[in-house]
Coordinates of N, CA and C in Angstrom, one line a residue:
M1280 N 5.9 25.7 -4.8 CA 5.1 26.3 -5.9 C 3.6 26.2 -6.4
A1281 N 2.6 26.8 -6.9 CA 1.5 26.5 -7.3 C 0.5 25.5 -7.0
E1282 N -0.6 25.1 -6.0 CA -1.4 24.0 -5.7 C -2.0 23.6 -6.9
V1283 N -1.5 22.1 -6.5 CA -2.7 21.6 -8.0 C -4.0 21.0 -7.9
E1284 N -3.9 20.7 -9.0 CA -5.5 19.5 -8.6 C -5.2 18.0 -8.6
V1285 N -5.6 17.3 -8.0 CA -5.3 16.3 -7.8 C -6.1 15.4 -8.0
P1286 N -6.5 14.5 -9.1 CA -7.8 13.2 -8.5 C -7.6 11.9 -7.7
P1287 N -8.2 11.7 -6.8 CA -7.8 10.1 -6.0 C -6.9 9.3 -7.0
L1288 N -6.0 8.5 -6.0 CA -5.2 7.6 -6.9 C -5.9 6.4 -5.6
V1289 N -6.2 5.4 -6.8 CA -6.6 4.2 -6.2 C -6.4 2.8 -6.9
L1290 N -5.9 1.8 -6.1 CA -5.2 0.6 -6.4 C -6.3 -0.2 -6.1
D1291 N -6.4 -1.1 -6.9 CA -7.8 -2.0 -6.5 C -7.1 -4.0 -6.8
A1292 N -6.7 -4.6 -6.0 CA -6.3 -6.0 -6.1 C -4.8 -5.6 -6.9
V1293 N -3.8 -5.1 -6.2 CA -2.6 -5.4 -7.4 C -2.2 -5.8 -6.7
S1294 N -1.1 -7.1 -7.6 CA -0.5 -7.7 -7.4 C 1.0 -7.7 -8.3
V1295 N 1.7 -8.0 -7.8 CA 3.2 -8.0 -8.6 C 3.9 -9.5 -8.2
R1296 N 4.1 -10.2 -9.2 CA 5.0 -11.7 -9.4 C 6.0 -11.5 -10.3
Y1297 N 7.5 -11.5 -8.9 CA 8.4 -12.1 -10.4 C 8.8 -13.3 -10.5
G1298 N 8.0 -13.9 -12.1 CA 7.9 -15.5 -12.0 C 7.3 -16.3 -10.9
S1299 N 7.5 -17.1 -10.1 CA 6.6 -17.7 -9.2 C 6.6 -17.2 -7.7
A1300 N 7.8 -15.8 -7.9 CA 7.6 -15.3 -6.4 C 6.3 -14.3 -6.4
V1301 N 5.8 -13.7 -5.8 CA 4.8 -13.5 -5.2 C 5.4 -12.1 -4.1
A1302 N 4.8 -10.8 -4.9 CA 5.6 -9.4 -4.3 C 4.3 -8.5 -3.5
V1303 N 3.4 -8.5 -4.5 CA 2.6 -7.9 -3.5 C 1.5 -8.9 -4.6
E1304 N 0.3 -9.1 -3.2 CA -0.2 -9.6 -3.9 C -2.0 -9.1 -2.8
S1305 N -2.7 -9.0 -3.9 CA -4.1 -8.2 -3.9 C -4.0 -6.9 -3.0
A1306 N -3.2 -6.1 -3.2 CA -3.1 -5.2 -2.5 C -4.4 -3.4 -2.8
S1307 N -4.5 -3.5 -1.9 CA -5.6 -2.1 -2.8 C -5.2 -1.1 -1.7
L1308 N -5.3 0.5 -2.0 CA -5.5 1.7 -1.6 C -6.2 2.6 -1.8
E1309 N -6.4 3.6 -1.2 CA -6.4 5.2 -2.1 C -6.1 6.0 -1.1
A1310 N -5.6 7.0 -2.4 CA -5.0 8.1 -1.6 C -5.5 9.3 -2.5
Y1311 N -6.2 10.4 -1.1 CA -6.3 11.6 -2.2 C -5.3 12.6 -2.0
A1312 N -6.0 14.0 -2.7 CA -4.9 15.2 -2.2 C -4.9 15.6 -1.3
G1313 N -3.0 16.0 -1.4 CA -3.3 16.6 0.2 C -2.5 15.6 0.9
E1314 N -2.6 14.1 0.9 CA -2.2 13.3 1.5 C -1.1 13.0 1.6
F1315 N 0.0 12.3 3.0 CA 1.1 12.1 3.0 C 1.1 10.7 3.5
I1316 N 1.2 10.1 2.5 CA 1.2 8.4 3.0 C 2.5 7.8 2.9
A1317 N 2.8 6.6 4.5 CA 3.4 6.0 4.2 C 3.5 4.4 4.3
V1318 N 4.1 3.6 3.5 CA 3.9 1.8 3.2 C 5.8 2.0 3.9
T1319 N 4.2 1.3 4.7 CA 6.2 0.3 5.9 C 5.6 -1.1 5.5
G1320 N 6.7 -2.1 6.0 CA 6.9 -3.4 5.7 C 7.8 -3.9 6.6
H1321 N 8.1 -4.9 6.8 CA 9.8 -5.3 6.8 C 10.2 -5.3 5.4
S1322 N 12.1 -5.7 5.5 CA 12.5 -5.8 4.3 C 11.7 -7.2 3.3
G1323 N 11.9 -6.4 1.5 CA 11.0 -8.0 1.7 C 9.7 -8.0 1.3
A1324 N 9.2 -7.0 2.2 CA 7.6 -7.1 1.6 C 6.9 -6.7 0.8
G1325 N 7.4 -5.9 -0.1 CA 7.1 -5.4 -1.1 C 7.2 -4.2 -1.6
K1326 N 7.8 -3.2 -0.6 CA 6.9 -1.8 -0.8 C 7.4 -0.9 -1.7
S1327 N 8.7 -1.3 -3.0 CA 9.2 -1.0 -3.6 C 8.3 -1.7 -4.6
S1328 N 8.1 -2.5 -4.9 CA 7.4 -3.2 -5.8 C 6.0 -2.6 -6.1
L1329 N 5.6 -2.7 -4.6 CA 4.2 -1.7 -4.8 C 4.3 -0.3 -5.6
L1330 N 5.4 0.7 -4.8 CA 5.4 1.8 -5.6 C 5.6 1.9 -7.2
W1331 N 6.6 0.8 -7.6 CA 6.9 0.9 -8.9 C 5.5 0.0 -9.8
A1332 N 4.6 -0.4 -9.2 CA 3.5 -1.1 -9.8 C 2.8 0.6 -9.8
V1333 N 2.2 1.1 -9.2 CA 1.8 2.5 -9.1 C 2.5 3.3 -10.2
A1334 N 4.3 3.7 -10.4 CA 4.3 4.0 -11.4 C 4.3 3.7 -12.3
G1335 N 3.7 2.1 -12.8 CA 4.0 1.6 -14.4 C 4.8 0.7 -14.6
A1336 N 6.0 0.8 -14.0 CA 7.0 0.1 -14.3 C 7.3 -1.3 -14.7
V1337 N 6.3 -1.8 -13.5 CA 6.3 -3.5 -13.6 C 5.0 -3.9 -13.8
A1338 N 5.3 -5.1 -13.9 CA 3.4 -5.7 -15.0 C 2.8 -6.2 -13.4
A1339 N 1.7 -5.8 -13.6 CA 1.0 -5.5 -12.4 C -0.4 -6.4 -12.6
G1340 N -1.5 -7.1 -11.9 CA -2.8 -7.6 -12.1 C -3.3 -6.4 -11.1
G1341 N -4.3 -6.1 -11.2 CA -5.4 -5.5 -10.5 C -5.4 -4.2 -11.6
S1342 N -5.8 -3.4 -10.6 CA -5.4 -1.4 -11.8 C -5.3 -0.8 -10.4
V1343 N -4.3 0.3 -11.2 CA -4.3 1.4 -10.7 C -4.4 2.6 -11.4
R1344 N -5.3 3.4 -11.1 CA -6.1 4.5 -11.2 C -5.5 5.4 -11.0
L1345 N -5.5 6.8 -11.6 CA -5.7 8.3 -10.7 C -6.6 9.3 -11.4
G1346 N -7.9 9.1 -10.5 CA -9.3 9.3 -11.5 C -9.5 8.8 -12.4
D1347 N -10.0 9.1 -13.8 CA -10.9 7.8 -14.2 C -9.6 7.2 -15.4
A1348 N -8.4 7.6 -15.3 CA -7.0 6.9 -15.9 C -6.2 5.9 -15.4
E1349 N -7.0 4.8 -15.8 CA -6.1 3.9 -15.8 C -4.4 3.7 -16.3
V1350 N -3.8 3.3 -15.1 CA -1.8 3.3 -15.3 C -1.4 2.2 -16.8
R1351 N -0.8 2.4 -17.8 CA -1.1 1.1 -18.5 C 0.2 1.1 -18.3
D1352 N 1.6 1.9 -18.5 CA 3.0 1.7 -18.5 C 3.3 3.2 -17.9
R1353 N 4.9 3.1 -18.3 CA 5.2 3.9 -17.1 C 5.7 4.8 -17.7
D1354 N 5.2 5.7 -19.1 CA 5.3 6.7 -20.1 C 4.5 7.5 -19.7
H1355 N 2.5 6.7 -19.4 CA 2.0 7.0 -19.1 C 1.4 7.3 -18.1
A1356 N 2.1 6.9 -16.9 CA 2.4 7.4 -15.5 C 2.8 8.4 -16.1
A1357 N 3.9 8.9 -16.5 CA 4.6 9.8 -16.3 C 3.4 11.1 -17.0
S1358 N 2.6 10.8 -17.4 CA 2.2 11.7 -18.4 C 0.9 12.4 -17.6
L1359 N 0.3 11.5 -16.6 CA -0.5 12.2 -15.7 C 0.3 12.6 -14.6
G1360 N 1.3 12.6 -14.3 CA 1.8 13.0 -13.3 C 2.6 12.9 -12.0
I1361 N 2.5 11.2 -12.8 CA 2.9 10.5 -11.5 C 4.7 10.2 -11.6
E1362 N 5.2 10.9 -10.7 CA 6.5 10.7 -10.3 C 6.9 10.1 -9.7
V1363 N 8.3 9.8 -9.9 CA 9.4 8.9 -8.7 C 10.6 9.3 -8.1
I1364 N 10.7 9.0 -7.2 CA 12.3 9.7 -6.2 C 12.7 7.7 -5.8
P1365 N 13.6 6.9 -6.4 CA 13.3 5.6 -6.2 C 14.3 5.7 -5.3
Q1366 N 14.3 4.2 -4.5 CA 15.7 4.2 -3.8 C 17.0 4.0 -4.9
G1367 N 18.2 4.7 -4.1 CA 19.6 3.9 -4.5 C 19.8 5.5 -5.7
S1368 N 19.1 6.6 -5.7 CA 18.9 7.6 -6.5 C 19.2 7.2 -8.0
A1369 N 20.0 6.5 -8.7 CA 19.5 5.9 -10.1 C 20.2 7.4 -10.7
L1370 N 21.3 7.9 -10.6 CA 21.9 9.0 -10.8 C 22.6 8.6 -12.7
A1371 N 22.5 9.4 -13.2 CA 23.3 9.1 -14.5 C 24.7 9.7 -13.6
L1372 N 25.8 8.6 -13.5 CA 26.7 9.1 -12.3 C 27.7 9.9 -13.2
L1373 N 27.5 10.3 -14.7 CA 28.7 11.0 -15.7 C 28.3 12.2 -15.8
L1374 N 27.1 12.5 -15.1 CA 26.3 14.7 -15.7 C 26.2 15.1 -14.0
S1375 N 26.3 15.8 -14.4 CA 26.9 16.5 -13.0 C 25.3 16.8 -12.3
A1376 N 25.2 17.2 -10.8 CA 24.5 17.2 -10.2 C 22.7 17.9 -10.9
R1377 N 23.2 19.1 -11.3 CA 22.2 19.9 -12.1 C 22.0 19.3 -13.6
E1378 N 22.1 18.8 -13.9 CA 22.2 17.7 -15.7 C 21.2 16.5 -15.0
N1379 N 21.2 15.9 -13.9 CA 20.5 15.2 -13.8 C 18.8 15.3 -13.4
V1380 N 18.8 17.0 -13.0 CA 17.9 17.7 -12.2 C 17.0 17.7 -13.8
E1381 N 18.3 18.5 -14.4 CA 17.6 19.2 -15.7 C 17.1 18.2 -16.2
L1382 N 17.4 17.2 -16.5 CA 17.4 16.5 -18.2 C 15.8 15.6 -17.9
P1383 N 14.9 15.3 -17.3 CA 13.4 14.9 -16.8 C 13.0 16.6 -17.1
L1384 N 13.4 17.6 -16.7 CA 12.4 18.7 -17.2 C 12.9 19.2 -18.8
L1385 N 13.8 18.6 -19.7 CA 13.9 19.0 -20.7 C 13.1 18.2 -21.8
A1386 N 12.7 16.8 -20.9 CA 11.9 15.7 -21.5 C 10.5 16.3 -21.2
K1387 N 10.1 16.8 -20.6 CA 9.1 17.5 -20.4 C 8.9 18.5 -21.1
G1388 N 9.6 18.9 -21.8 CA 9.0 20.0 -22.6 C 10.1 21.5 -22.1
L1389 N 10.1 22.2 -21.1 CA 10.6 22.9 -20.5 C 11.6 23.6 -21.7
S1390 N 12.4 25.0 -20.8 CA 12.7 25.3 -22.2 C 14.2 25.1 -21.1
V1391 N 15.5 25.2 -21.7 CA 16.7 25.0 -20.9 C 16.7 26.4 -20.3
S1392 N 16.1 27.7 -20.1 CA 16.3 28.6 -19.3 C 15.6 28.1 -17.9
D1393 N 14.6 27.7 -17.7 CA 13.4 27.2 -16.9 C 14.1 26.1 -16.7
A1394 N 14.5 25.2 -17.1 CA 14.6 23.9 -16.5 C 15.8 23.8 -15.1
R1395 N 16.6 25.1 -16.5 CA 18.2 25.4 -15.5 C 17.8 26.1 -14.3
Q1396 N 16.4 27.3 -14.2 CA 16.1 27.5 -12.9 C 15.2 26.7 -11.7
R1397 N 14.8 25.9 -12.6 CA 13.8 25.3 -11.8 C 14.8 24.0 -10.5
A1398 N 16.0 23.6 -12.0 CA 17.1 22.5 -11.3 C 17.8 23.5 -10.2
G1399 N 18.2 24.9 -10.1 CA 18.6 25.2 -9.2 C 17.9 25.6 -8.4
L1400 N 17.1 25.7 -8.0 CA 16.0 25.7 -6.9 C 15.8 24.7 -6.3
A1401 N 15.8 23.4 -7.0 CA 15.4 22.0 -5.9 C 16.9 21.6 -6.0
L1402 N 17.6 22.0 -6.6 CA 19.1 21.6 -5.1 C 19.0 22.6 -4.1
A1403 N 19.2 23.3 -4.4 CA 18.8 24.7 -3.0 C 18.1 23.6 -2.0
S1404 N 16.9 23.5 -2.2 CA 16.0 22.7 -1.5 C 16.5 22.3 -0.6
V1405 N 17.2 20.8 -1.0 CA 18.1 20.0 -0.4 C 19.5 20.0 0.2
G1406 N 19.9 21.6 -0.4 CA 21.0 22.4 0.4 C 22.3 21.5 -0.7
L1407 N 22.3 21.7 -1.7 CA 22.8 21.6 -2.9 C 23.4 22.8 -3.3
E1408 N 22.8 23.7 -3.4 CA 23.2 24.7 -4.1 C 24.7 24.9 -4.5
E1409 N 25.6 24.5 -4.0 CA 26.9 24.4 -4.6 C 27.4 23.4 -5.0
S1410 N 27.0 22.4 -5.3 CA 26.9 21.0 -5.9 C 26.5 20.9 -7.3
G1411 N 26.1 21.6 -7.8 CA 25.5 20.9 -8.6 C 26.2 21.4 -10.0
S1412 N 27.6 21.6 -10.6 CA 28.3 21.5 -11.0 C 29.0 20.4 -11.0
H1413 N 29.3 19.9 -9.9 CA 29.5 18.3 -9.1 C 29.2 16.8 -10.2
L1414 N 30.4 16.2 -11.0 CA 29.4 15.1 -11.4 C 28.8 13.8 -10.0
A1415 N 27.8 13.6 -11.2 CA 27.1 13.1 -9.4 C 27.8 11.7 -9.0
E1416 N 28.8 11.2 -9.8 CA 29.9 10.3 -9.2 C 30.8 10.8 -7.8
E1417 N 31.2 12.0 -7.9 CA 31.8 12.4 -7.1 C 31.5 12.8 -6.0
L1418 N 30.5 12.9 -5.6 CA 29.0 12.9 -4.4 C 29.3 11.7 -3.8
S1419 N 29.0 11.5 -2.3 CA 28.5 10.8 -1.4 C 27.4 10.5 -1.4
G1420 N 27.3 9.6 -1.2 CA 25.8 8.7 -1.4 C 25.1 9.1 -0.5
G1421 N 25.1 10.1 0.2 CA 23.7 10.5 0.8 C 23.4 12.1 -0.4
Q1422 N 24.7 12.5 -0.4 CA 24.4 14.0 -1.9 C 23.6 13.2 -3.1
Q1423 N 23.9 11.9 -3.7 CA 23.2 11.7 -4.7 C 22.0 11.0 -4.6
Q1424 N 21.6 10.6 -3.1 CA 20.1 10.9 -2.7 C 19.2 11.5 -2.8
R1425 N 19.9 12.5 -2.3 CA 19.5 14.6 -2.1 C 19.3 14.6 -3.9
V1426 N 20.3 14.3 -4.1 CA 20.0 15.2 -5.6 C 18.7 14.7 -6.6
A1427 N 18.4 13.1 -6.2 CA 17.5 12.3 -6.9 C 16.3 12.9 -6.1
V1428 N 16.1 13.3 -4.9 CA 14.8 14.0 -4.2 C 14.7 15.3 -5.3
A1429 N 15.7 16.0 -5.2 CA 15.7 17.8 -5.8 C 15.1 17.2 -7.1
R1430 N 15.2 16.1 -7.9 CA 15.6 15.8 -9.5 C 13.4 15.6 -9.3
G1431 N 12.7 14.8 -8.0 CA 11.4 14.7 -8.0 C 11.1 15.9 -7.6
L1432 N 11.0 16.7 -6.9 CA 10.3 17.8 -6.3 C 10.4 18.4 -7.4
A1433 N 11.6 18.5 -8.5 CA 11.5 19.6 -9.7 C 10.0 18.8 -10.7
L1434 N 10.0 18.0 -11.0 CA 9.2 17.7 -11.7 C 7.7 18.0 -11.2
A1435 N 6.9 18.5 -10.0 CA 6.2 18.8 -9.3 C 5.0 18.4 -9.8
G1436 N 5.2 16.7 -9.9 CA 4.0 16.0 -10.1 C 2.8 16.2 -9.8
R1437 N 1.5 15.4 -9.8 CA 0.3 15.2 -9.0 C 0.9 14.2 -8.0
V1438 N 1.4 13.2 -8.2 CA 1.5 12.0 -7.4 C 3.1 11.9 -7.2
L1439 N 4.2 12.0 -5.9 CA 5.3 12.3 -6.0 C 5.7 10.2 -5.3
L1440 N 6.0 9.5 -5.8 CA 6.6 8.5 -4.6 C 7.9 8.1 -4.5
A1441 N 7.5 8.5 -3.2 CA 8.9 8.4 -2.2 C 10.2 7.1 -2.3
D1442 N 10.6 6.6 -2.4 CA 11.5 4.8 -2.1 C 12.2 5.2 -1.3
E1443 N 12.2 5.1 0.0 CA 13.6 4.7 0.9 C 14.1 6.4 0.3
P1444 N 13.3 7.6 0.5 CA 14.0 8.7 0.4 C 15.4 9.3 1.4
T1445 N 15.2 8.5 2.9 CA 16.1 8.5 3.3 C 16.9 8.0 4.3
S1446 N 17.0 7.0 3.5 CA 17.5 6.1 4.0 C 19.0 6.2 4.0
E1447 N 20.0 7.1 3.5 CA 21.2 7.4 3.2 C 21.1 8.7 3.9
L1448 N 20.6 9.4 4.3 CA 20.9 10.5 5.3 C 21.3 10.4 6.6
D1449 N 21.6 11.5 7.1 CA 22.0 11.9 8.2 C 20.7 12.8 8.8
H1450 N 20.9 13.1 10.6 CA 19.6 13.5 10.7 C 18.7 15.0 10.4
D1451 N 19.6 15.9 10.2 CA 19.3 17.0 9.7 C 19.0 16.7 8.5
N1452 N 19.6 16.1 7.2 CA 18.7 16.0 6.2 C 17.9 14.9 5.9
R1453 N 17.7 14.3 6.7 CA 16.4 13.3 6.5 C 15.4 14.3 6.9
E1454 N 15.3 15.6 8.4 CA 14.4 15.9 8.1 C 14.0 17.1 7.4
R1455 N 14.9 17.3 7.0 CA 14.8 18.6 5.4 C 14.2 17.6 4.9
V1456 N 14.3 16.2 4.0 CA 13.5 15.7 3.3 C 12.4 15.9 3.3
L1457 N 12.0 15.2 4.7 CA 10.9 14.9 5.3 C 9.7 16.1 5.6
A1458 N 10.5 17.2 5.4 CA 9.9 18.6 5.4 C 9.3 18.7 3.8
L1459 N 10.6 18.6 3.2 CA 9.8 18.6 0.8 C 8.8 18.1 0.9
L1460 N 8.7 16.8 1.3 CA 7.6 16.0 1.1 C 6.5 16.2 1.4
R1461 N 6.6 17.0 3.2 CA 5.4 17.5 3.2 C 4.8 18.9 3.0
A1462 N 5.8 19.5 1.7 CA 5.5 20.8 1.2 C 4.9 20.4 0.5
E1463 N 5.4 19.7 -0.4 CA 4.5 18.7 -1.4 C 3.5 18.1 -1.8
A1464 N 3.2 17.7 -0.2 CA 1.6 17.4 -0.1 C 0.7 18.7 0.0
D1465 N 1.1 19.7 0.7 CA 0.4 20.8 1.5 C 0.6 21.4 -0.5
R1466 N 1.2 21.6 -1.1 CA 0.9 22.0 -2.4 C -0.4 21.3 -3.0
G1467 N -0.7 20.1 -2.6 CA -2.2 19.6 -3.3 C -1.5 18.3 -3.7
A1468 N -0.4 18.1 -3.7 CA 0.4 16.7 -4.4 C -0.2 15.1 -3.5
I1469 N -0.4 14.1 -4.2 CA -0.2 12.7 -3.4 C 1.0 12.1 -3.2
V1470 N 1.1 12.4 -1.9 CA 3.3 12.1 -1.5 C 3.0 10.4 -0.9
V1471 N 3.2 9.4 -1.5 CA 3.3 7.7 -1.0 C 4.5 7.7 -0.4
M1472 N 5.5 7.3 0.4 CA 6.7 6.7 0.8 C 6.9 5.8 1.6
A1473 N 8.1 5.1 0.6 CA 8.0 3.5 1.2 C 9.1 3.7 2.1
T1474 N 9.2 3.2 3.5 CA 10.3 3.3 3.9 C 10.2 2.2 5.2
H1475 N 11.2 2.3 5.6 CA 11.6 1.2 7.0 C 12.0 2.0 8.5
D1476 N 11.8 2.8 8.2 CA 12.5 4.0 9.0 C 10.5 4.7 9.8
P1477 N 10.6 3.8 11.0 CA 9.5 4.2 11.7 C 9.4 5.9 12.3
E1478 N 10.6 6.3 12.6 CA 10.4 8.0 12.8 C 9.9 9.1 11.6
A1479 N 10.4 8.0 10.3 CA 9.8 9.4 8.7 C 9.0 8.8 9.4
A1480 N 8.0 7.4 9.0 CA 6.5 6.9 8.7 C 6.0 7.6 10.3
A1481 N 6.1 8.0 11.1 CA 5.4 9.0 11.9 C 5.2 10.0 11.6
Q1482 N 5.6 10.8 10.6 CA 5.6 12.3 10.0 C 4.6 11.9 9.3
A1483 N 3.8 11.2 8.4 CA 3.0 10.9 7.5 C 2.4 11.1 8.3
D1484 N 1.0 11.3 7.7 CA -0.4 11.9 8.2 C -0.9 10.3 7.8
G1485 N -0.5 9.3 7.4 CA -1.4 8.1 7.4 C -0.3 6.8 7.0
E1486 N -0.8 6.0 7.1 CA 0.1 4.5 7.1 C -0.5 3.3 6.6
V1487 N 0.2 2.8 5.7 CA 0.2 0.8 5.5 C 1.0 0.1 5.4
R1488 N 0.7 -0.6 6.0 CA 2.2 -1.6 6.0 C 1.5 -2.9 5.4
L1489 N 2.3 -3.2 4.8 CA 2.5 -4.5 3.7 C 3.2 -5.8 4.7
D1490 N 2.0 -7.3 4.7 CA 1.5 -8.1 5.4 C 1.7 -9.2 4.2
D1491 N 2.7 -9.9 4.1 CA 2.7 -10.8 3.0 C 2.4 -10.4 1.8
G1492 N 2.3 -9.2 1.3 CA 1.8 -8.3 0.1 C 0.6 -7.4 0.1
R1493 N 0.0 -7.6 1.5 CA -1.0 -7.6 1.0 C -0.8 -5.6 1.5
C1494 N -1.7 -4.6 1.8 CA -2.0 -3.6 2.4 C -3.0 -3.7 4.0
E1495 N -2.6 -3.4 4.5 CA -3.6 -2.9 5.8 C -2.8 -1.4 6.5
T1496 N -4.3 -1.1 6.8 CA -3.9 0.6 7.7 C -3.3 0.5 9.1
V1497 N -2.5 0.9 8.8 CA -2.2 1.6 10.7 C -2.8 2.3 11.1
R1498 N -2.4 3.7 10.4 CA -3.0 4.9 10.3 C -4.1 5.7 9.1
V1499 N -5.1 6.3 9.7 CA -6.0 6.8 8.6 C -5.2 7.7 8.4
P1500 N -5.4 9.1 7.5 CA -5.0 9.9 7.1 C -5.7 10.8 8.4
R1501 N -4.7 11.9 8.8 CA -5.5 13.0 9.7 C -6.3 14.0 8.8

């Protein structure tokens, strides 16, 4: 896909609380066009909460900005081009794999023919070109995860947030997905991946670790 113009993504003192429980505490981060950033940390460190705060899907203190625009909510984030590959796929199980990829494209205003073509290309990129007509509930966990990756890729956003995108995958498909995330960064997008897998994290340009909900830079982007 064509390269995109992407302003900086800036998190300033972002905090996420669920009742009295603190998931993310005063996390700050800057990411720039073409960067592939891994967010690491122990289970329960707040990686998913941080990504969903960037996506505008959870209430958060502090601010998340893409260029001059401060993210207000999920719809606003999507309008800015912030897309998500959720952990656990979050597919509509009674729709086909292709329909799961097509629906968000149709919601963004693509024609039926364009949505179908883009969905087909995205499914092929994750090795599921022959599975587009299968219901999501008929697919294995790893296949469902790859459909979720295809859905995120098809949206061709300016920022792609990937929450444990390789967790259900075997080695070959993990490498395929990581290469696709790298390609998203190469076209100019900002890619932020939450992962517990140190080998996956090592393939990113930079790494930040969540420790007690705060971001600590481990590696700066190359």
